CSV table of C-alpha atoms in Angstrom, one decimal:
chain,number,residue,atom,x,y,z
W,1,MET,CA,0.0,0.0,0.0
W,2,GLU,CA,1.4,3.3,-1.0
W,3,GLY,CA,2.6,5.4,1.9
W,4,SER,CA,2.4,2.5,4.4
W,5,ASN,CA,5.1,0.5,6.1
W,6,GLU,CA,3.8,-2.9,5.1
W,7,THR,CA,5.1,-5.6,2.8
W,8,VAL,CA,2.6,-7.4,0.5
W,9,GLN,CA,3.5,-10.8,-0.8
W,10,GLN,CA,1.6,-12.5,-3.6
W,11,PRO,CA,1.5,-16.3,-3.6
W,12,PRO,CA,3.3,-18.5,-6.0
W,13,GLN,CA,1.3,-20.0,-8.9
W,14,LEU,CA,1.3,-23.4,-7.2
W,15,ALA,CA,1.2,-23.7,-3.4
W,16,ALA,CA,2.8,-26.7,-1.7
W,17,ALA,CA,0.5,-29.1,0.1
W,18,ALA,CA,1.1,-31.4,3.1
W,19,PRO,CA,-0.1,-35.0,2.7
W,20,THR,CA,-3.8,-35.8,3.2
W,21,THR,CA,-4.3,-37.7,6.5
W,22,THR,CA,-7.2,-39.8,7.7
W,23,THR,CA,-8.6,-39.9,11.2
W,24,LYS,CA,-11.4,-42.1,12.6
W,25,GLU,CA,-13.9,-39.3,11.9
W,26,ALA,CA,-12.8,-37.4,8.8
W,27,LYS,CA,-10.3,-37.2,5.9
W,28,LEU,CA,-8.4,-34.0,6.4
W,29,ASP,CA,-7.0,-32.1,3.5
W,30,ILE,CA,-4.1,-30.1,5.1
W,31,GLN,CA,-2.8,-27.4,2.8
W,32,ARG,CA,0.2,-25.1,3.0
W,33,LEU,CA,-0.7,-21.5,2.3
W,34,GLY,CA,1.7,-19.6,0.0
W,35,ASP,CA,5.5,-19.7,0.5
W,36,VAL,CA,5.8,-17.6,3.7
W,37,LYS,CA,8.0,-19.1,6.4
W,38,THR,CA,8.2,-17.7,9.9
W,39,LEU,CA,10.9,-18.4,12.4
W,40,LEU,CA,8.4,-18.8,15.2
W,41,GLY,CA,4.8,-18.5,14.0
W,42,GLU,CA,2.2,-18.0,16.7
W,43,GLY,CA,-1.0,-16.2,17.8
W,44,PRO,CA,-3.3,-16.9,14.8
W,45,TYR,CA,-6.4,-14.6,15.0
W,46,TRP,CA,-9.3,-14.7,12.6
W,47,ASP,CA,-10.7,-11.2,12.1
W,48,PRO,CA,-14.3,-11.7,10.9
W,49,THR,CA,-14.7,-7.9,10.3
W,50,ALA,CA,-12.1,-8.0,7.5
W,51,GLY,CA,-12.2,-11.7,6.7
W,52,VAL,CA,-8.5,-12.2,7.2
W,53,LEU,CA,-6.2,-14.1,9.5
W,54,TYR,CA,-3.5,-12.3,11.5
W,55,PHE,CA,-0.6,-14.2,13.0
W,56,VAL,CA,2.8,-13.3,14.4
W,57,ASP,CA,6.4,-14.3,14.0
W,58,ILE,CA,7.9,-14.0,17.5
W,59,LEU,CA,11.5,-14.4,16.6
W,60,GLY,CA,11.2,-12.7,13.3
W,61,CYS,CA,9.6,-9.7,15.0
W,62,ALA,CA,6.7,-9.4,12.5
W,63,ILE,CA,2.9,-9.3,12.3
W,64,TRP,CA,1.5,-11.1,9.3
W,65,ARG,CA,-2.0,-11.0,7.7
W,66,TYR,CA,-3.3,-13.6,5.3
W,67,SER,CA,-6.2,-12.7,3.0
W,68,PRO,CA,-8.1,-15.8,1.6
W,69,ASP,CA,-9.5,-13.4,-1.0
W,70,GLY,CA,-6.6,-13.2,-3.4
W,71,ASP,CA,-4.6,-15.7,-1.3
W,72,SER,CA,-2.1,-13.0,-0.4
W,73,PHE,CA,0.1,-12.2,2.6
W,74,THR,CA,1.0,-8.8,4.1
W,75,SER,CA,3.6,-8.2,6.9
W,76,TRP,CA,4.8,-5.4,9.2
W,77,PRO,CA,7.9,-5.3,11.4
W,78,THR,CA,7.5,-5.0,15.1
W,79,PRO,CA,9.9,-3.1,17.4
W,80,VAL,CA,10.1,-6.0,19.9
W,81,PRO,CA,8.8,-9.6,19.7
W,82,PRO,CA,5.0,-9.8,19.2
W,83,SER,CA,2.7,-12.5,20.6
W,84,ALA,CA,-0.9,-11.7,19.6
W,85,ILE,CA,-3.2,-9.3,18.0
W,86,SER,CA,-7.0,-8.6,18.2
W,87,ARG,CA,-9.6,-6.1,17.0
W,88,THR,CA,-11.3,-3.9,19.6
W,89,ALA,CA,-15.0,-3.1,20.1
W,90,ASP,CA,-14.3,0.3,18.7
W,91,GLN,CA,-12.7,-1.2,15.5
W,92,ARG,CA,-9.1,-0.6,16.3
W,93,LEU,CA,-6.3,-3.2,16.5
W,94,VAL,CA,-4.3,-4.0,19.6
W,95,ALA,CA,-1.0,-5.8,19.3
W,96,VAL,CA,0.4,-7.6,22.3
W,97,LEU,CA,4.2,-7.2,22.2
W,98,ALA,CA,6.8,-8.6,24.6
W,99,ASP,CA,6.5,-5.8,27.1
W,100,GLY,CA,2.9,-4.7,26.8
W,101,PHE,CA,-0.2,-3.6,24.8
W,102,TYR,CA,0.0,-1.3,21.8
W,103,GLU,CA,-2.5,0.1,19.3
W,104,PHE,CA,-1.4,-1.0,15.9
W,105,HIS,CA,-1.9,1.2,12.9
W,106,PRO,CA,-1.5,-1.0,9.7
W,107,VAL,CA,-1.4,1.9,7.2
W,108,ARG,CA,1.5,3.7,9.0
W,109,GLY,CA,3.0,0.5,10.5
W,110,THR,CA,3.3,2.2,13.9
W,111,PHE,CA,2.6,1.0,17.5
W,112,ASN,CA,1.2,3.4,20.1
W,113,LEU,CA,1.8,2.2,23.7
W,114,ILE,CA,-1.4,1.7,25.7
W,115,ALA,CA,0.0,-0.1,28.8
W,116,LYS,CA,3.2,-1.7,29.8
W,117,VAL,CA,3.4,-4.8,32.0
W,118,LYS,CA,5.5,-4.2,35.1
W,119,PHE,CA,7.3,-7.5,35.5
W,120,GLU,CA,8.7,-8.4,38.8
W,121,ASN,CA,12.0,-9.7,37.3
W,122,ASP,CA,14.1,-9.1,34.2
W,123,VAL,CA,13.6,-12.5,32.5
W,124,GLU,CA,9.9,-12.3,31.6
W,125,GLN,CA,8.3,-11.3,28.4
W,126,ILE,CA,4.8,-11.9,27.0
W,127,ASN,CA,4.5,-15.2,25.1
W,128,ASP,CA,0.8,-15.8,24.3
W,129,ALA,CA,-2.4,-13.8,24.8
W,130,LYS,CA,-6.1,-13.9,24.0
W,131,VAL,CA,-9.3,-12.0,24.7
W,132,ASP,CA,-11.9,-13.3,27.2
W,133,ARG,CA,-15.7,-13.2,26.5
W,134,GLN,CA,-15.9,-9.7,28.2
W,135,GLY,CA,-13.1,-8.1,26.2
W,136,ARG,CA,-10.2,-8.4,28.6
W,137,PHE,CA,-6.8,-9.6,27.3
W,138,VAL,CA,-5.2,-12.4,29.4
W,139,ALA,CA,-1.5,-12.6,28.6
W,140,GLY,CA,0.9,-15.4,29.7
W,141,THR,CA,4.6,-14.8,29.9
W,142,THR,CA,7.7,-16.9,29.4
W,143,ASN,CA,10.9,-17.0,31.3
W,144,ASN,CA,13.3,-16.2,28.5
W,145,LYS,CA,16.6,-17.0,30.3
W,146,SER,CA,16.8,-19.4,33.2
W,147,GLY,CA,13.8,-21.8,32.6
W,148,GLN,CA,12.8,-21.3,36.2
W,149,PRO,CA,9.0,-21.0,37.1
W,150,VAL,CA,8.9,-17.2,37.4
W,151,ALA,CA,6.5,-16.5,34.5
W,152,GLY,CA,2.9,-15.5,35.1
W,153,LEU,CA,-0.5,-14.5,33.9
W,154,TYR,CA,-1.7,-10.8,33.4
W,155,SER,CA,-5.0,-9.3,32.6
W,156,PHE,CA,-5.6,-6.1,30.6
W,157,ASP,CA,-9.0,-4.5,30.5
W,158,GLY,CA,-8.2,-1.8,27.9
W,159,GLU,CA,-6.9,0.6,30.6
W,160,LYS,CA,-4.9,-1.2,33.3
W,161,VAL,CA,-2.9,-4.4,33.8
W,162,THR,CA,-3.5,-6.8,36.7
W,163,LYS,CA,-1.5,-9.8,37.7
W,164,LEU,CA,-3.5,-13.0,38.0
W,165,ASP,CA,-1.1,-15.8,38.9
W,166,ASP,CA,2.6,-16.8,38.7
W,167,GLY,CA,4.8,-19.9,39.0
W,168,PHE,CA,4.9,-20.8,35.3
W,169,THR,CA,7.8,-21.6,33.0
W,170,ILE,CA,6.2,-20.9,29.6
W,171,CYS,CA,2.5,-20.0,29.3
W,172,ASN,CA,0.8,-21.1,26.2
W,173,GLY,CA,-2.7,-21.5,24.8
W,174,PRO,CA,-5.0,-19.3,26.9
W,175,CYS,CA,-8.6,-19.9,26.0
W,176,TRP,CA,-12.1,-20.1,27.6
W,177,SER,CA,-15.1,-22.3,27.6
W,178,PRO,CA,-18.0,-21.0,25.5
W,179,ASP,CA,-19.7,-19.4,28.6
W,180,GLY,CA,-16.4,-17.8,29.6
W,181,ARG,CA,-16.5,-19.4,33.1
W,182,ARG,CA,-13.6,-21.9,32.6
W,183,PHE,CA,-10.1,-20.7,31.7
W,184,TYR,CA,-7.4,-23.0,30.2
W,185,ILE,CA,-3.7,-22.4,30.1
W,186,ALA,CA,-0.7,-24.7,29.5
W,187,ASP,CA,2.6,-24.6,31.4
W,188,THR,CA,4.7,-26.0,28.5
W,189,ILE,CA,7.9,-27.2,30.1
W,190,PRO,CA,6.4,-29.4,32.8
W,191,ASN,CA,3.8,-30.7,30.3
W,192,ILE,CA,0.6,-29.7,32.2
W,193,ILE,CA,-2.6,-28.0,31.0
W,194,TYR,CA,-4.4,-26.2,33.8
W,195,ALA,CA,-8.0,-25.1,34.2
W,196,TYR,CA,-9.3,-22.3,36.4
W,197,ASP,CA,-12.7,-21.0,37.4
W,198,TYR,CA,-13.1,-17.7,35.8
W,199,ASN,CA,-15.1,-14.8,37.2
W,200,THR,CA,-16.6,-13.2,34.2
W,201,ALA,CA,-17.6,-10.0,36.1
W,202,THR,CA,-14.1,-9.3,37.5
W,203,GLY,CA,-11.7,-11.4,35.4
W,204,ALA,CA,-10.3,-13.1,38.6
W,205,ILE,CA,-9.2,-16.7,38.4
W,206,SER,CA,-9.5,-19.3,41.2
W,207,ASN,CA,-9.6,-23.1,41.9
W,208,LYS,CA,-6.6,-24.0,39.8
W,209,SER,CA,-6.6,-27.7,38.8
W,210,VAL,CA,-4.9,-30.0,36.4
W,211,PHE,CA,-7.0,-30.3,33.2
W,212,ALA,CA,-4.6,-32.7,31.4
W,213,ASP,CA,-1.2,-34.2,32.3
W,214,THR,CA,0.5,-34.3,28.8
W,215,SER,CA,3.8,-35.9,29.9
W,216,GLY,CA,2.8,-39.1,28.0
W,217,VAL,CA,2.0,-37.1,24.8
W,218,SER,CA,4.6,-36.6,22.0
W,219,GLY,CA,5.8,-33.0,22.1
W,220,LEU,CA,5.0,-30.1,24.3
W,221,PRO,CA,1.6,-28.3,24.7
W,222,ASP,CA,1.6,-25.1,22.8
W,223,GLY,CA,-1.3,-23.0,21.3
W,224,ALA,CA,-5.0,-23.9,21.8
W,225,THR,CA,-8.6,-22.9,21.0
W,226,VAL,CA,-12.1,-23.9,22.0
W,227,ASP,CA,-14.9,-25.0,19.6
W,228,ALA,CA,-18.6,-24.3,19.7
W,229,ASN,CA,-19.2,-27.5,21.6
W,230,GLY,CA,-16.8,-26.5,24.4
W,231,ARG,CA,-14.1,-29.0,23.3
W,232,VAL,CA,-10.5,-27.8,23.7
W,233,TRP,CA,-8.1,-28.2,20.8
W,234,TRP,CA,-4.4,-28.3,21.7
W,235,THR,CA,-1.4,-28.3,19.5
W,236,PHE,CA,1.9,-30.1,20.5
W,237,VAL,CA,5.1,-28.6,19.2
W,238,GLY,CA,8.0,-30.9,18.5
W,239,SER,CA,5.6,-33.9,18.2
W,240,ASP,CA,4.8,-36.1,15.3
W,241,GLY,CA,2.2,-33.6,14.2
W,242,GLY,CA,-0.3,-34.5,17.0
W,243,LEU,CA,-3.4,-32.4,17.6
W,244,ILE,CA,-5.6,-33.4,20.6
W,245,CYS,CA,-9.2,-32.5,21.0
W,246,TYR,CA,-10.2,-32.6,24.7
W,247,ASN,CA,-13.7,-32.9,26.2
W,248,PRO,CA,-14.6,-30.2,28.7
W,249,ASP,CA,-13.8,-32.8,31.5
W,250,GLY,CA,-10.2,-33.2,30.3
W,251,THR,CA,-10.7,-36.7,28.7
W,252,ILE,CA,-9.5,-37.1,25.1
W,253,HIS,CA,-12.3,-36.8,22.5
W,254,GLN,CA,-10.0,-37.3,19.5
W,255,ARG,CA,-6.4,-37.5,18.4
W,256,LEU,CA,-5.5,-36.1,15.0
W,257,SER,CA,-2.2,-36.5,13.1
W,258,THR,CA,-1.6,-33.5,10.9
W,259,GLY,CA,2.0,-34.4,9.8
W,260,ILE,CA,3.1,-30.9,10.8
W,261,LYS,CA,5.8,-31.6,13.3
W,262,SER,CA,6.6,-28.0,14.0
W,263,MET,CA,3.0,-26.9,14.6
W,264,THR,CA,2.6,-24.2,17.3
W,265,SER,CA,-1.0,-22.9,17.4
W,266,ILE,CA,-4.5,-23.2,16.1
W,267,GLN,CA,-7.5,-21.0,15.2
W,268,PHE,CA,-10.9,-21.6,13.6
W,269,GLY,CA,-11.8,-19.1,10.9
W,270,GLY,CA,-13.6,-18.6,7.6
W,271,GLU,CA,-17.2,-17.4,7.1
W,272,MET,CA,-18.7,-20.5,8.9
W,273,PHE,CA,-15.7,-20.9,11.3
W,274,ASP,CA,-15.2,-24.4,10.0
W,275,THR,CA,-11.7,-23.9,8.7
W,276,ILE,CA,-8.7,-24.6,10.9
W,277,TYR,CA,-5.6,-22.5,10.6
W,278,LEU,CA,-2.3,-23.8,12.0
W,279,THR,CA,1.0,-21.9,12.5
W,280,SER,CA,4.4,-23.5,12.8
W,281,LEU,CA,8.0,-22.8,13.6
W,282,ASP,CA,11.5,-23.4,12.2
W,283,PRO,CA,12.9,-25.9,14.8
W,284,GLU,CA,16.5,-24.9,14.2
W,285,LYS,CA,15.7,-21.4,15.4
W,286,VAL,CA,14.6,-22.7,18.8
W,287,GLY,CA,17.6,-25.0,19.3
W,288,ARG,CA,16.0,-28.2,17.9
W,289,PRO,CA,17.0,-30.6,15.1
W,290,LYS,CA,16.4,-29.4,11.5
W,291,GLY,CA,12.8,-29.7,10.4
W,292,ASP,CA,11.2,-30.4,7.0
W,293,PRO,CA,11.2,-27.8,4.2
W,294,ASP,CA,7.7,-26.6,5.2
W,295,SER,CA,8.7,-25.7,8.8
W,296,GLY,CA,7.5,-22.2,9.7
W,297,ALA,CA,4.7,-22.2,7.2
W,298,LEU,CA,1.0,-21.4,7.6
W,299,TYR,CA,-1.5,-24.2,7.0
W,300,LYS,CA,-5.3,-24.7,6.8
W,301,ILE,CA,-7.8,-27.6,7.0
W,302,GLU,CA,-11.1,-26.8,5.3
W,303,GLN,CA,-14.6,-28.2,5.9
W,304,THR,CA,-13.7,-29.9,9.2
W,305,ALA,CA,-17.3,-30.6,10.2
W,306,VAL,CA,-16.3,-28.9,13.5
W,307,ILE,CA,-17.5,-25.3,14.1
W,308,GLY,CA,-15.3,-22.9,16.0
W,309,LEU,CA,-16.2,-19.8,18.0
W,310,PRO,CA,-15.4,-16.2,16.9
W,311,GLU,CA,-12.8,-14.6,19.1
W,312,PRO,CA,-14.3,-11.8,21.3
W,313,LEU,CA,-13.5,-8.2,20.5
W,314,ALA,CA,-11.1,-6.5,22.9
W,315,ALA,CA,-12.3,-3.7,25.2
W,316,PRO,CA,-12.1,-0.2,23.7
W,317,ILE,CA,-8.7,1.5,24.2
W,318,VAL,CA,-8.2,4.0,27.0
W,319,TYR,CA,-4.9,5.8,26.9
W,320,SER,CA,-3.0,7.0,29.9
W,321,GLN,CA,-1.3,10.4,29.9
W,322,SER,CA,2.0,8.9,29.0
W,323,THR,CA,2.0,7.2,25.6
W,324,ARG,CA,4.5,6.9,22.9
W,325,THR,CA,4.8,5.7,19.3
W,326,ARG,CA,7.2,2.9,18.3
């Protein structure tokens, strides 16, 4: 776009495709989209207002947008590593970066600080984030140095940041039950997915319990989402491409093998919310053995016979007196 700080990439004439896989319930046509490759793709967000998918490259410091109409990609550089993005109720975009929450202006490619997270140590940064049913962001952090359990959960209501919990190594996959009263989050390194009771009026969490012990699962729990039936879909990075759909009580409803060994996160999208989008990473960039040539790509699975939920709009932005542009 003329006068903007964005990069538009048109797809090649023929897009590569991952092999078709079969599960006990459906034959899945898993397709690679375009030739974009991220270093650490995460945070897929379907924006129904624009009919596009946003996702981020944490290590590549970029926000990406995929447009199914035209099958094209657009990217913007970020000043620090990004983790998530969402549209607000007043039709703006909020980008969650490593240190806080920013209004993102796609035309100018700029980021206006709304609120910074005041970490209690110098090894935390935001790793994953999503919006609850009432419009609050909940962001989980990662300990980016020592691997000790000093990461935590933070809530942002559009104006102020509140700490919810701590004691995590790497927070991944924040998501809620359809009624918003159950909150799920993975602590990736110890292989545990937790569930909390979630107060929809205040955003407080309580009664932490183990939703699923994933120590016997190939890979580590990463990004997640919830479908319209309240089932929880969890990706496992570093696995054999495993994707597990959990019932609301934590039992396994279905195991799917996608063949995407570097898969990192999942989002339902499309007009009917029956398309699954999957992000991935380049394993070499995170200290793992070399992956396949498609590592870091964006994928989709169409006509899944499963209906997802639209992500809620974030609360309107309220700026403090001290803001700045990055």
